[in-house]
């Protein structure tokens, strides 16, 4: 995950994928979305996926859901630390 930005109209989570399909197969995008939704825990955001990776044997929907949840939690912490750190300036 490269960018977490403010959501569009309606305030729901929006997932945009610019990752090449050979790097992030479309079959796994719904699992990534589910993980991101879980990681956001109700926080509205637009998320841009710019890259990914997969393996014929080792990639699974469960793995992508975990990756989405963890990436989202990290993205939110980074965004919040920037907002909180810059707000006093």
XYZ file of C-alpha atoms in Angstrom, residues 2-87:
86
model
C 1.474 3.310 -1.001
C -1.125 5.953 -0.217
C -4.018 6.424 2.173
C -6.053 9.498 1.279
C -9.380 11.015 2.276
C -12.421 9.093 0.986
C -14.728 10.305 -1.719
C -18.389 11.230 -1.342
C -20.317 9.097 1.126
C -17.344 8.423 3.386
C -17.015 4.703 2.640
C -13.712 2.881 2.154
C -12.634 3.042 -1.481
C -10.037 0.678 -2.940
C -8.211 1.640 -6.131
C -5.772 -0.799 -7.688
C -3.050 0.402 -10.033
C -1.023 -2.771 -9.440
C -0.258 -4.827 -12.550
C -2.383 -7.985 -12.661
C 0.737 -10.176 -12.932
C 1.895 -8.716 -9.579
C -1.514 -8.656 -7.828
C -3.995 -11.078 -9.437
C -7.558 -9.749 -9.604
C -8.776 -12.897 -7.810
C -7.114 -11.655 -4.609
C -8.337 -8.034 -4.681
C -11.641 -8.852 -2.839
C -9.644 -10.524 -0.051
C -7.340 -7.517 0.157
C -10.413 -5.266 0.356
C -11.885 -7.383 3.172
C -8.613 -7.135 5.092
C -8.447 -3.380 4.570
C -12.023 -2.970 5.813
C -11.151 -5.007 8.887
C -7.964 -3.033 9.492
C -9.724 0.313 9.131
C -12.320 -0.704 11.715
C -14.881 1.822 10.489
C -12.491 4.597 9.450
C -13.309 5.974 5.990
C -10.379 6.140 3.573
C -9.454 5.759 -0.062
C -6.594 3.302 -0.553
C -4.407 3.114 -3.659
C -2.621 -0.198 -4.287
C 0.409 0.422 -6.472
C 2.152 -2.963 -6.365
C 1.866 -6.472 -5.052
C 3.309 -9.929 -5.360
C 1.991 -13.451 -5.624
C 3.191 -17.034 -5.824
C 1.384 -19.886 -7.586
C 1.649 -22.205 -4.584
C 1.894 -19.984 -1.524
C -0.614 -17.174 -2.236
C -4.079 -17.490 -0.680
C -7.164 -15.384 -0.048
C -6.470 -15.631 3.685
C -2.922 -14.319 3.196
C -4.133 -11.322 1.212
C -6.787 -10.560 3.835
C -4.095 -10.542 6.532
C -1.840 -8.380 4.345
C -4.670 -5.900 3.799
C -5.456 -5.706 7.497
C -1.822 -5.200 8.500
C -1.028 -2.731 5.707
C -4.068 -0.705 6.580
C -3.242 -0.584 10.270
C 0.283 0.600 9.419
C -1.034 3.193 6.943
C -3.438 4.607 9.516
C -0.706 4.853 12.153
C 1.539 6.683 9.665
C -1.231 9.059 8.586
C -2.259 9.785 12.165
C 1.310 10.442 13.282
C 1.727 12.939 10.417
C -1.558 14.694 11.179
C -0.892 14.795 14.920
C 2.749 15.784 14.466
C 1.994 18.527 11.952
C -1.158 19.898 13.600
